Short mmCIF file of C-alpha atoms in Angstrom, two decimals:
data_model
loop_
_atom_site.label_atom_id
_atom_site.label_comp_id
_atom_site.label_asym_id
_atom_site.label_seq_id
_atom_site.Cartn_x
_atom_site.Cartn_y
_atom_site.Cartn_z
CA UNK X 1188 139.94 -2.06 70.40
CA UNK X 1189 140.88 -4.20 67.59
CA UNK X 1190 144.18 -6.46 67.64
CA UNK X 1191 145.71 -3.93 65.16
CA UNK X 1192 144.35 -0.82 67.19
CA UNK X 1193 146.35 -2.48 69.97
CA UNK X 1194 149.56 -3.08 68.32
CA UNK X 1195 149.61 0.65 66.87
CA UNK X 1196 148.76 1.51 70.61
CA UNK X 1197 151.63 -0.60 71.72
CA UNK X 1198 153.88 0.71 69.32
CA UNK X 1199 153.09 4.40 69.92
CA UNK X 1200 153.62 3.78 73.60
CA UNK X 1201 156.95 1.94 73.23
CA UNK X 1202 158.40 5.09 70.98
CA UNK X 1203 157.28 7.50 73.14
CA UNK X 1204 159.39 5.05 76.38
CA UNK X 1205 162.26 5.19 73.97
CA UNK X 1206 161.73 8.58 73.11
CA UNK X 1207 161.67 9.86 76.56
CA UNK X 1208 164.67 7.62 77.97
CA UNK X 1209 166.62 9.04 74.97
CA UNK X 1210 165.94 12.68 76.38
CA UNK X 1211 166.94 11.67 80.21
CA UNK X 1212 170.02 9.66 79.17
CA UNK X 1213 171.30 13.07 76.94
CA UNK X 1214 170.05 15.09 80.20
CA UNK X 1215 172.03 12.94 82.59
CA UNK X 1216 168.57 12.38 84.37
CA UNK X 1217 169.33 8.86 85.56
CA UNK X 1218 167.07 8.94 88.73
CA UNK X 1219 164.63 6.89 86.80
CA UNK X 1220 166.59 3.38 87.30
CA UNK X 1221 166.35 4.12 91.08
CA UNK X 1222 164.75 2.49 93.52
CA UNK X 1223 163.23 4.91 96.74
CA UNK X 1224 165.99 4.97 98.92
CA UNK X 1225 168.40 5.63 96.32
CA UNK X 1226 166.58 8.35 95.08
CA UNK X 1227 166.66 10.13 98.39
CA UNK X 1228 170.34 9.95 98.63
CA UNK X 1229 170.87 10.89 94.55
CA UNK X 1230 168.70 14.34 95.50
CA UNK X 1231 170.88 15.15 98.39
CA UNK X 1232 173.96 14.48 96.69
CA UNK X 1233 172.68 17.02 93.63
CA UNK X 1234 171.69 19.63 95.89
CA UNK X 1235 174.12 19.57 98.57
CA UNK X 1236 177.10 21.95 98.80
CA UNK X 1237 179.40 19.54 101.39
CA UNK X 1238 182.23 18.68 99.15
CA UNK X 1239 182.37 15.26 100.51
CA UNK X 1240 179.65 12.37 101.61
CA UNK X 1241 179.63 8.77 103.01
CA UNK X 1242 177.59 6.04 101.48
CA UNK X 1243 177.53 3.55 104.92
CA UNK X 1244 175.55 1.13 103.62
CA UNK X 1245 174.87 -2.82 103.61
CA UNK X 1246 175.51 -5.09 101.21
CA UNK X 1247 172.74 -6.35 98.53
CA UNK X 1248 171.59 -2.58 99.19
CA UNK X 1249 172.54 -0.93 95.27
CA UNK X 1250 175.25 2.08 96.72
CA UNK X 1251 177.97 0.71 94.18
CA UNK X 1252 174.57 0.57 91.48
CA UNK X 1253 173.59 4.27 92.88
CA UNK X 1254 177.21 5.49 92.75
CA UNK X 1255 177.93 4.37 89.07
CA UNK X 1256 174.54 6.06 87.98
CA UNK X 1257 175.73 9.14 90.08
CA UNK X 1258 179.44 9.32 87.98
CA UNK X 1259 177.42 8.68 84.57
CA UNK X 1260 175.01 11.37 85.34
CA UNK X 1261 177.66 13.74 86.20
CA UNK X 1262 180.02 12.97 83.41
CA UNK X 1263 176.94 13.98 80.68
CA UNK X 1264 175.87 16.92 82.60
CA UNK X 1265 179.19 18.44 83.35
CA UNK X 1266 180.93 17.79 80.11
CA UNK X 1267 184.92 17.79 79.19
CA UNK X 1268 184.76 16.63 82.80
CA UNK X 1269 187.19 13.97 84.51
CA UNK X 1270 185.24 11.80 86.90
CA UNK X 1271 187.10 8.77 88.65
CA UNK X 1272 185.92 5.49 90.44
CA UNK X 1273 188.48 3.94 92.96
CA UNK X 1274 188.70 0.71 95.00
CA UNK X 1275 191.21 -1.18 96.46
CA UNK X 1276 193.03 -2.95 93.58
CA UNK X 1277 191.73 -2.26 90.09
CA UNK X 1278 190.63 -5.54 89.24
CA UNK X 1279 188.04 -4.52 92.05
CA UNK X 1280 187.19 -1.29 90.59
CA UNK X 1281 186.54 -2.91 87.11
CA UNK X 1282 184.38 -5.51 88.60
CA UNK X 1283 182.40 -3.33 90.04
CA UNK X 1284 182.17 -0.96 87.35
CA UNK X 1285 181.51 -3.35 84.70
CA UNK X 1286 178.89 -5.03 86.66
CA UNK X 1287 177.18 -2.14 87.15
CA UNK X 1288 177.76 -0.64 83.78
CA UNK X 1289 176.22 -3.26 81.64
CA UNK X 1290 172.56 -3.31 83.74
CA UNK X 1291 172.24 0.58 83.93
CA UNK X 1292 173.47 1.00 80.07
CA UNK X 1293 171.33 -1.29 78.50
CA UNK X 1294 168.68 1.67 77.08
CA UNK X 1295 171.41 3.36 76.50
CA UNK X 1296 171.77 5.65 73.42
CA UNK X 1297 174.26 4.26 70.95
CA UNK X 1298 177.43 5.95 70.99
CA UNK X 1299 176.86 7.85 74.63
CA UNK X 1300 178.73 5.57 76.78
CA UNK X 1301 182.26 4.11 74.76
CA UNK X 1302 184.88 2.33 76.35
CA UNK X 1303 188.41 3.76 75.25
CA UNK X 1304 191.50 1.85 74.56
CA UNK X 1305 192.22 0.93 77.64
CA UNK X 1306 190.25 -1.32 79.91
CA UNK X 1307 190.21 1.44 82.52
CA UNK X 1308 188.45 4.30 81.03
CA UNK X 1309 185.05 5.06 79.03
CA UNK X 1310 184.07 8.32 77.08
CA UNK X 1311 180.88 9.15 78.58
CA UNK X 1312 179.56 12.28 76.36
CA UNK X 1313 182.12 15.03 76.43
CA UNK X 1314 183.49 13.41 79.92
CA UNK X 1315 185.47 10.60 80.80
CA UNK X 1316 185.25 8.37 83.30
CA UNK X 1317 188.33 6.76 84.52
CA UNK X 1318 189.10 4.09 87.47
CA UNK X 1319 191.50 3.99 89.72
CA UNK X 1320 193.73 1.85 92.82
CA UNK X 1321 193.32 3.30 96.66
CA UNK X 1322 196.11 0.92 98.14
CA UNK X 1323 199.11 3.05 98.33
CA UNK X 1324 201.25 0.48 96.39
CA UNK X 1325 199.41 1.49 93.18
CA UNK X 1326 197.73 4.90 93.85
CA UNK X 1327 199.33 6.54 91.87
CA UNK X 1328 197.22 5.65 89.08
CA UNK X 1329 194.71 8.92 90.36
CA UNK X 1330 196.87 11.17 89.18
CA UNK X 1331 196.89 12.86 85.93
CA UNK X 1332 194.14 15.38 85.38
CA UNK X 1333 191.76 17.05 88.00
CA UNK X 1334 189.01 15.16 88.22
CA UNK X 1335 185.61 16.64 89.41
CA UNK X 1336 183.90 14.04 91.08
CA UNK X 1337 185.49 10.93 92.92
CA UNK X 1338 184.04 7.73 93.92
CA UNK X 1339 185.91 5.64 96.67
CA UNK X 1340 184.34 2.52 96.39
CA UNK X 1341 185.02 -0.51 99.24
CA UNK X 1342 187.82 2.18 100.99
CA UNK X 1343 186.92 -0.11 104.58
CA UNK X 1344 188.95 -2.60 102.88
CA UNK X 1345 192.00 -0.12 102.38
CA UNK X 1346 194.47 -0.25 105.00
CA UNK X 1347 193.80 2.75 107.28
CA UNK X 1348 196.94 4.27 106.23
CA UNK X 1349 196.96 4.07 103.05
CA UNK X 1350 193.55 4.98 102.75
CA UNK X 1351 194.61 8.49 104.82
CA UNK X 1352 197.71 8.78 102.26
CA UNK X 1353 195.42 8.52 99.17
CA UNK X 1354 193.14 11.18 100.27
CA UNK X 1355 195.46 13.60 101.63
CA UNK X 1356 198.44 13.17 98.97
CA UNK X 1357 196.60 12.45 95.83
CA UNK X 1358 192.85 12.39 95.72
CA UNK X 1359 192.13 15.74 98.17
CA UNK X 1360 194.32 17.93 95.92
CA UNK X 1361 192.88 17.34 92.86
CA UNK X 1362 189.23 18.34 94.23
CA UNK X 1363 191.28 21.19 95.68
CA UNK X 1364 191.61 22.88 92.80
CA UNK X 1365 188.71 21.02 90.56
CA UNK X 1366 186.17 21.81 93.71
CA UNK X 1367 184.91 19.08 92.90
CA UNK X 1368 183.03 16.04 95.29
CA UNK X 1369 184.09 13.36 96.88
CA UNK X 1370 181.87 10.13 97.62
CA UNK X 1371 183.09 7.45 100.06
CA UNK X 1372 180.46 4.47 99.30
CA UNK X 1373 181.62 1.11 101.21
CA UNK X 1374 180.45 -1.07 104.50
CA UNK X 1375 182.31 -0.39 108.08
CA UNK X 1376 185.77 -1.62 108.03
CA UNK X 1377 187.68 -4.54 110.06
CA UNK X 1378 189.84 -1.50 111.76
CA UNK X 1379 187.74 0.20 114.36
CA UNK X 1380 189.64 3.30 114.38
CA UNK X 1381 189.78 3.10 110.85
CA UNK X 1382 190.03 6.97 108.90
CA UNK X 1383 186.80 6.56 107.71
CA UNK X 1384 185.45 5.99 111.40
CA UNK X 1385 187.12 8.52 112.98
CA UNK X 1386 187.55 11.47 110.58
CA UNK X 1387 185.09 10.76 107.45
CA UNK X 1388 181.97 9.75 109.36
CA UNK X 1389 182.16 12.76 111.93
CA UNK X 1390 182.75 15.41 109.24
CA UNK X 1391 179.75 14.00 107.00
CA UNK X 1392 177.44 13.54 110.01
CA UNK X 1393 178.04 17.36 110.26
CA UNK X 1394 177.19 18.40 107.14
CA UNK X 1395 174.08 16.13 106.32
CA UNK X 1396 175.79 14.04 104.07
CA UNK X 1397 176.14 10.47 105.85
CA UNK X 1398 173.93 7.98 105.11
CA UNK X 1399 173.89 4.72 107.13
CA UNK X 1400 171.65 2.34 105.72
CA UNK X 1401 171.16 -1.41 106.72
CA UNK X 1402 169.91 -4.23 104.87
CA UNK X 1403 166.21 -4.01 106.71
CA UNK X 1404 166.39 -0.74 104.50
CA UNK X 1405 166.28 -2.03 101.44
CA UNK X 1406 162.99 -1.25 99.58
CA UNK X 1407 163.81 -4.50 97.04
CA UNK X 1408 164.23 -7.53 99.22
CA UNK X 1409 162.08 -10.17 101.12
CA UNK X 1410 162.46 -10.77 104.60
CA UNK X 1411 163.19 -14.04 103.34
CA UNK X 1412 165.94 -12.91 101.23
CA UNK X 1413 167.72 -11.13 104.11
CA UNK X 1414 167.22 -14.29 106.58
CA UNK X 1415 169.76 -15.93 104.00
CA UNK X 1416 171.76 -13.06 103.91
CA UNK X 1417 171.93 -13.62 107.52
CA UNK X 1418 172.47 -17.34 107.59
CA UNK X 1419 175.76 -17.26 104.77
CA UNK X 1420 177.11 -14.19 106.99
CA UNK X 1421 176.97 -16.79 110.22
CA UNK X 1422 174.15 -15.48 111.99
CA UNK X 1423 172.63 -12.75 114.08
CA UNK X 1424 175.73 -12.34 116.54
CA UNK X 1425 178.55 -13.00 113.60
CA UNK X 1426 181.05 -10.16 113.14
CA UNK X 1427 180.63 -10.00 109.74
CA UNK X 1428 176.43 -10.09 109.51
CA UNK X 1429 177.12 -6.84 112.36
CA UNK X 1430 179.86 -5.18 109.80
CA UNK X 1431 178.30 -6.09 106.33
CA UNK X 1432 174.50 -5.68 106.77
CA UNK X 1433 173.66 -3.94 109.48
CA UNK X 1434 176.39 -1.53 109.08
CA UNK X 1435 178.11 -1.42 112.48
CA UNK X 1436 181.36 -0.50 113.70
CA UNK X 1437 182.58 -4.37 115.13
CA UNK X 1438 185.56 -4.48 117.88
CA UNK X 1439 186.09 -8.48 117.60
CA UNK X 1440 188.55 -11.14 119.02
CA UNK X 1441 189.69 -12.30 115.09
CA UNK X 1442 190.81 -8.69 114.40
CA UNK X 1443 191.10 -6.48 117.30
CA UNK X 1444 193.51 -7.06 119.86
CA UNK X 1445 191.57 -6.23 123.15
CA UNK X 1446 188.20 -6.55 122.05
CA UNK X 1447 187.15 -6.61 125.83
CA UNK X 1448 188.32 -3.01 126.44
CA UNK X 1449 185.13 -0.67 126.62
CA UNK X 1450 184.46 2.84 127.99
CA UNK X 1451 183.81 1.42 131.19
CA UNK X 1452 187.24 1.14 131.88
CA UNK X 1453 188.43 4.71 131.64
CA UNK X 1454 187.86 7.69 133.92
CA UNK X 1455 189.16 10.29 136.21
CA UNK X 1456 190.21 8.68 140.12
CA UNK X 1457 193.03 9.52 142.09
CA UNK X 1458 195.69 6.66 143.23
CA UNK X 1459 195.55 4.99 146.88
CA UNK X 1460 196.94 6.96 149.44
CA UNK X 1461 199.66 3.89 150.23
CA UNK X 1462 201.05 2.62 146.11
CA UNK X 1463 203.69 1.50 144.98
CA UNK X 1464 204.81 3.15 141.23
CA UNK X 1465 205.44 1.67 138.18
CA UNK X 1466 207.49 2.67 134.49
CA UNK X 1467 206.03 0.70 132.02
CA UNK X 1468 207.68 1.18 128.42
CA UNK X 1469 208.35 -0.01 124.89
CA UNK X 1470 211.04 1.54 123.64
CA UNK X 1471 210.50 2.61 119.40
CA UNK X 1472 213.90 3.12 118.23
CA UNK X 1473 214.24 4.14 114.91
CA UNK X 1474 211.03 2.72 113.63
CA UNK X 1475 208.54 3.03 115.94
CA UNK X 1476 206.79 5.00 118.82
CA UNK X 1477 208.30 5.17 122.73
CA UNK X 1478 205.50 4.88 125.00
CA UNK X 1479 205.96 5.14 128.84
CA UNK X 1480 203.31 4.39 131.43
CA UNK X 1481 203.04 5.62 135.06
CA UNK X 1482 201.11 2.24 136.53
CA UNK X 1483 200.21 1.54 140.12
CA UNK X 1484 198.31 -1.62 141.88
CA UNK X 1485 195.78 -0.53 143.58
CA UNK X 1486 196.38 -3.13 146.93
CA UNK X 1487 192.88 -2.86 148.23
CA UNK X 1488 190.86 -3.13 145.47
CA UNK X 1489 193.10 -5.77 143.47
CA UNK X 1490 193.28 -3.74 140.44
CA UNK X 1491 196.38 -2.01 138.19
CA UNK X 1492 195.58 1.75 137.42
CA UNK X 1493 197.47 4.04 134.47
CA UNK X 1494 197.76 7.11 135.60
CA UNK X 1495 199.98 8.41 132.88
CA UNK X 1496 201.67 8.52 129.59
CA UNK X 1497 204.49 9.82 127.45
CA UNK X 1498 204.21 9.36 123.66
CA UNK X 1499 207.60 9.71 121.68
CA UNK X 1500 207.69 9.59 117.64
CA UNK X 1501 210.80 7.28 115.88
CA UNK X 1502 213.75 8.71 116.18
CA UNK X 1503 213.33 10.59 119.45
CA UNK X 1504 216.55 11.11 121.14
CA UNK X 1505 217.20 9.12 124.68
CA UNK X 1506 217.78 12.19 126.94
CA UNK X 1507 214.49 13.46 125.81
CA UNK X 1508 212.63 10.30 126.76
CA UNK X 1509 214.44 10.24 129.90
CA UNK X 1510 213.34 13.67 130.78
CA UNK X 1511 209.97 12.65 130.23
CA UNK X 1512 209.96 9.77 132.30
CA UNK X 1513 211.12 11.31 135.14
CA UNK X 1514 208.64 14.72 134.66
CA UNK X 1515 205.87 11.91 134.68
CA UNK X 1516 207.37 10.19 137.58
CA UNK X 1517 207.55 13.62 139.58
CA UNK X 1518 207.92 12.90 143.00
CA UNK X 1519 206.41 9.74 143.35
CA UNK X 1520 208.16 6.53 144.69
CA UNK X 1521 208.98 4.46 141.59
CA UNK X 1522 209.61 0.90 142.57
CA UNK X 1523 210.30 -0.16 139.30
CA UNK X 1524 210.80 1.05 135.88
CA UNK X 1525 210.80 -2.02 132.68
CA UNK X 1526 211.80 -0.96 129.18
CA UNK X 1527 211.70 -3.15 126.57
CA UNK X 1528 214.52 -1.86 124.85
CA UNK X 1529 218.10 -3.40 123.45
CA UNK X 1530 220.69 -4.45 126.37
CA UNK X 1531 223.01 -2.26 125.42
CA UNK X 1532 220.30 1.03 125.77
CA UNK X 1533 219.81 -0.47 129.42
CA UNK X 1534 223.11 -0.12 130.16
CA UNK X 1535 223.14 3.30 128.83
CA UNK X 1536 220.14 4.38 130.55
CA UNK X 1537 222.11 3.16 134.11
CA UNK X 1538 225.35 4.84 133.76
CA UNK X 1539 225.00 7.94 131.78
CA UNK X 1540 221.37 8.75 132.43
CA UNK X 1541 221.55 7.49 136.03
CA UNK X 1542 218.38 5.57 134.88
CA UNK X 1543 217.81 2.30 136.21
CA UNK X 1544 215.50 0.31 133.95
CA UNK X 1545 214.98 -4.02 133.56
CA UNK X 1546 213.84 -5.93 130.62
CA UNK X 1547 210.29 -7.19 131.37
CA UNK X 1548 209.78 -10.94 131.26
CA UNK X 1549 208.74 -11.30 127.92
CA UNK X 1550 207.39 -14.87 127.21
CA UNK X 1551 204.33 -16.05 124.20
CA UNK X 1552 203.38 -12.95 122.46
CA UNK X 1553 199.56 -14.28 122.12
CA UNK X 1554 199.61 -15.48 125.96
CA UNK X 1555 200.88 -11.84 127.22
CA UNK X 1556 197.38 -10.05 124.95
CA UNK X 1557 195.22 -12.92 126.70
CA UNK X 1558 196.50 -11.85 129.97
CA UNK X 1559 195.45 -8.26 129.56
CA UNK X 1560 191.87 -9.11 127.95
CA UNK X 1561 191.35 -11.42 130.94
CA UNK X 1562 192.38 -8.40 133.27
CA UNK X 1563 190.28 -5.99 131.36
CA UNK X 1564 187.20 -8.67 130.98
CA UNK X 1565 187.56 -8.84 135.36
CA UNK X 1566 187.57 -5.16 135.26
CA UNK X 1567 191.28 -5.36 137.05
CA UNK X 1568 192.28 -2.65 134.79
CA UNK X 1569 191.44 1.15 134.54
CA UNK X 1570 193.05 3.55 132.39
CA UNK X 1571 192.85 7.31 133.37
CA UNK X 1572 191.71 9.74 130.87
CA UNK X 1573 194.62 11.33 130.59
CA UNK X 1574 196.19 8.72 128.70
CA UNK X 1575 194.23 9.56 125.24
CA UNK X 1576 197.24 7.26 123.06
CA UNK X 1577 197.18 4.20 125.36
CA UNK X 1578 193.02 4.66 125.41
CA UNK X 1579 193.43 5.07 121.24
CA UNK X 1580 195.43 2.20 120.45
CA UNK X 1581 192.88 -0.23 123.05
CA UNK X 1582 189.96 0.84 120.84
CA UNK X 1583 192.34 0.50 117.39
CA UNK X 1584 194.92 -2.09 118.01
CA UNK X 1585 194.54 -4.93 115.82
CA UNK X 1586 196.90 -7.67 114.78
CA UNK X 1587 198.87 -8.33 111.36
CA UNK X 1588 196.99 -10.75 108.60
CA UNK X 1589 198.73 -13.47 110.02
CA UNK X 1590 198.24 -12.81 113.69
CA UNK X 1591 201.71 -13.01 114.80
CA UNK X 1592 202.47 -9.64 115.59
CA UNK X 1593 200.91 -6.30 116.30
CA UNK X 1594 200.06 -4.75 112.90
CA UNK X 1595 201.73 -1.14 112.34
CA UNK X 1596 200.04 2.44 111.59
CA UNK X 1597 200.63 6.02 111.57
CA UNK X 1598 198.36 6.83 114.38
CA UNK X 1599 199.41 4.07 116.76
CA UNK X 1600 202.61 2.72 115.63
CA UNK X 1601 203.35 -0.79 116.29
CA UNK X 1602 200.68 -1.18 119.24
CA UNK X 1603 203.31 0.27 121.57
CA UNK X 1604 201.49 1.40 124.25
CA UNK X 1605 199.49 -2.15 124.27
CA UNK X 1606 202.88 -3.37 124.16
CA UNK X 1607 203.94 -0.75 127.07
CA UNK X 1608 200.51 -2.49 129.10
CA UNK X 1609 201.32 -5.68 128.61
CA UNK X 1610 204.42 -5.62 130.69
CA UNK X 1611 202.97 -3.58 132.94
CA UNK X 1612 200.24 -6.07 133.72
CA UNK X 1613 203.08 -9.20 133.86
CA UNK X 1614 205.37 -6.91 136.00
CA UNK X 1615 203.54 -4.97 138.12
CA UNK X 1616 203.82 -5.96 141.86
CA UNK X 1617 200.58 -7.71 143.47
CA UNK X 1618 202.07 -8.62 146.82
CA UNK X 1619 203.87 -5.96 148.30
CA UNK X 1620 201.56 -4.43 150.93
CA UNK X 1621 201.82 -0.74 150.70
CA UNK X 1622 200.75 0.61 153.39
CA UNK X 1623 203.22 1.39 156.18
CA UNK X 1624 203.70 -0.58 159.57
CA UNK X 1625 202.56 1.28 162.97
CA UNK X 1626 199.02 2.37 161.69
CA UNK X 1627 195.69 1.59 163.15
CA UNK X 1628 192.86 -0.20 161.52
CA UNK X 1629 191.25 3.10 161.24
CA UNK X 1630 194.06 4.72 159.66
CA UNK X 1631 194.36 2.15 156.88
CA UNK X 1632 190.82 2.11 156.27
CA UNK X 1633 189.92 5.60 156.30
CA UNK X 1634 189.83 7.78 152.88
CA UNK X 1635 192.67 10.27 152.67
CA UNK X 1636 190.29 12.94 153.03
CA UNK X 1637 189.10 12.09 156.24
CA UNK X 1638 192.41 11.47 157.68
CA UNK X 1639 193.49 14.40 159.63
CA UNK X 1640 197.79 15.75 159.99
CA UNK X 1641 199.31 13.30 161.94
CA UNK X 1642 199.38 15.30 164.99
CA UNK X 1643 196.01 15.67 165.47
CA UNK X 1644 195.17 12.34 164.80
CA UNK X 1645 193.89 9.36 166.94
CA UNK X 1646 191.72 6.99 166.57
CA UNK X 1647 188.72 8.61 168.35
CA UNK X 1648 189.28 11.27 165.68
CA UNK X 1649 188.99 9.12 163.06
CA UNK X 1650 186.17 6.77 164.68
CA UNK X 1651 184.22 10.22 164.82
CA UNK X 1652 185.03 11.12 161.10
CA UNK X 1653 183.87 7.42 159.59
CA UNK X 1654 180.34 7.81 161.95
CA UNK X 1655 179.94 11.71 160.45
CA UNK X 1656 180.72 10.56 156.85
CA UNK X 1657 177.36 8.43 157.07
CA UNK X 1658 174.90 11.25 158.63
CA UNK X 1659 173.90 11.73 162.24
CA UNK X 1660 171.44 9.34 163.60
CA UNK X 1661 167.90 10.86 163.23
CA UNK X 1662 165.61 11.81 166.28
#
């Protein structure tokens, strides 16, 4: 082939690429500027018929690339449609937009892909694609219009809250009536119980449409490349290397208030047969949640046990918490009840409820959470499973941006059954012996269920019932 035969080669070859990427861009066939893994997701998402899907992936892995190629797609083959790209402020959303726009539009037609007046919105054929704020401050800019597809990009970094409030109030009605689709693309968030844990993840897993991808996935980078990854996210064991590329849910000290707190320290047990009770509570008010617990020690084996809760919204009225102390209290001997409440409730609770509650000592704030994560880390703590809020807000609780204080949600309130366990755990007595003068060895040793009515018993009765409980002697 002659230098000329090759250019007119070259040339016929190049009009036919342009040609062809002409006739996917008008198609909305994007899947071209894909690498593998994206391409598996981009089928699902076109031939699913779940509403709504979760993008867990890493960092450096292409979802916000794969999402903005998804909306661009769907604007041109759905026209005079309304698709929407959120984040968490909009100078986020733009950024990542933008970024993403410029590499993915570059053999674009001319004149598909316009960006309208305002900084926030681009004619995309027939469609538009507009972007939009998450944080509840600002979301209102997602309303207007029902849009048919919506992106929520980085949502882990959205208060849990206010990521519930934008989904429920303004972003779930609109696909409501559009019945349209909903993408969640972002890494695990800082909140363990965050919504997208504990309500978007489950219902995606269900349908098929939850993909949870780490960096090791990613079809374009070295080993190399992902060992510096590694090294600028502070190493294998680092929080954020865990959160950010390998996509895992992270309980850790700088967030989470009781990162020591584990399954292992719930169950189902009954209390000693000898205890002394305990009424743990926070009292809410007006702006939080009342939370009582029904705490023992458990003398012999060194260790405080919740046995119980009550759960009160803001606002709840006294005699109703009362009521529900005492139902939890039944007829157990209660040598204590403290209440963090105001004075002047105390004295209330004393002479018109016939209540008798004390403040609990209430010293640092950060020493009294390191007091319970030493107790839980010693395994001198065990929560029955009952107590589903208390268990909720160990697994959840996390502290405000500055660390000073318990931070605040819908779910848990202001931490106040951590709050509720703290005092419990400073008040709680450790050096009463429980069990009553006048018994035998045997009698304080022995199980309850061995232990026979106290007529019948003696201690050759209860000699023979510890021998039986370990077999009969064989031949």
């Amino acid at each position: 082939m002659t230098p000329k035969e090759l250019a007119e080669y070259q040339a016929l070859i190049q009009a036919d690429i342009l040609r062809l990427t002409e006739q996917a861009w008008n198609a909305g066939n994007l899947s071209y500027k894909l690498h593998a893994g994206q391409k598996q997701i981009w089928q699902t998402l076109r031939n699913t018929k779940a509403q709504e899907a979760l993008l867990f992936i890493s960092r450096q892995w292409g979802k916000s690339y794969l999402s903005a190629c998804y909306a661009l797609s769907y604007c041109l083959q759905n026209p005079n449609s309304i698709v929407r790209i959120a984040a968490p402020t909009l100078k986020q959303a733009k950024d990542i937009v933008s970024d993403n726009l410029g590499p993915i539009c570059q053999d674009a037609p001319e004149g598909l892909i316009q960006p309208i007046k305002s900084d926030y919105r681009w004619k995309v054929g027939n469609s538009e694609l507009r972007l939009g704020v998450l944080e509840r401050a600002h979301v209102d800019s997602l309303r207007g219009g029902n849009a048919k597809l919506i992106i929520c990009e980085e949502g882990g970094f959205v208060h849990s809250d206010d990521y519930d409030y934008a989904l429920r109030s303004v972003i779930g009605p609109q696909l409501l009536r559009s019945g349209g689709q909903l993408l969640h693309v972002t890494t695990p968030s800082e909140e363990p119980d965050h919504y997208i844990h504990t309500e978007v993840y489950p219902r995606c897993s269900v349908t098929g449409t939850k993909f949870e991808l780490d960096i090791y996935t990613n079809p374009q980078l070295t080993i190399d490349q992902i060992d510096k990854a590694k090294v600028l996210a502070g190493g294998d064991n680092s929080p954020a290397w865990k959160r950010e590329y390998l996509v895992q849910i992270v309980r850790d000290g700088a967030s989470v208030c009781v990162p020591e707190f584990s399954d292992n320290h719930v169950g189902t047990f009954d209390p000693a047969e000898h205890t002394l009770w305990t009424i743990s509570a926070d009292f809410g008010g007006v702006r939080d949640k009342t939370v009582s617990l029904l705490v023992t020690y458990n003398f012999e084996q060194a260790v405080i046990e919740v046995h119980d809760e009550r759960v009160h919204d803001s606002n709840t009225d006294t005699d109703t918490i009362v009521q529900a102390m005492r139902e939890m209290a039944g007829n157990r001997r209660i040598k204590a009840a403290y209440m963090d409440a105001p004075g002047q409730l105390l004295v209330d609770l004393r002479y018109k409820h016939g209540f008798e509650a004390l403040l609990p000592h209430k010293d640092d704030f950060e020493a009294g959470i390191n007091a319970v994560r030493l107790a839980f880390s010693h395994n001198k703590i065990r929560v029955h499973s009952r107590c589903k809020f208390l268990i909720a807000t160990l697994r959840g609780a996390t502290f405000n941006k500055q660390r000073t204080d318990f931070a605040r949600s819908m779910a848990l309130g202001h931490m106040d059954a951590l709050a509720a366990l703290i005092y419990a755990n400073r008040m709680v007595d450790r050096s009463t012996n429980p069990t009553p003068d006048g018994l035998t060895y045997a009698e304080k040793v022995a199980p309850a269920w061995m232990q026979k009515p106290k007529d019948a018993q003696s201690n050759k009765a209860l000699a023979d019932a510890l021998l039986n409980s370990f077999g009969k002697r064989k031949g």
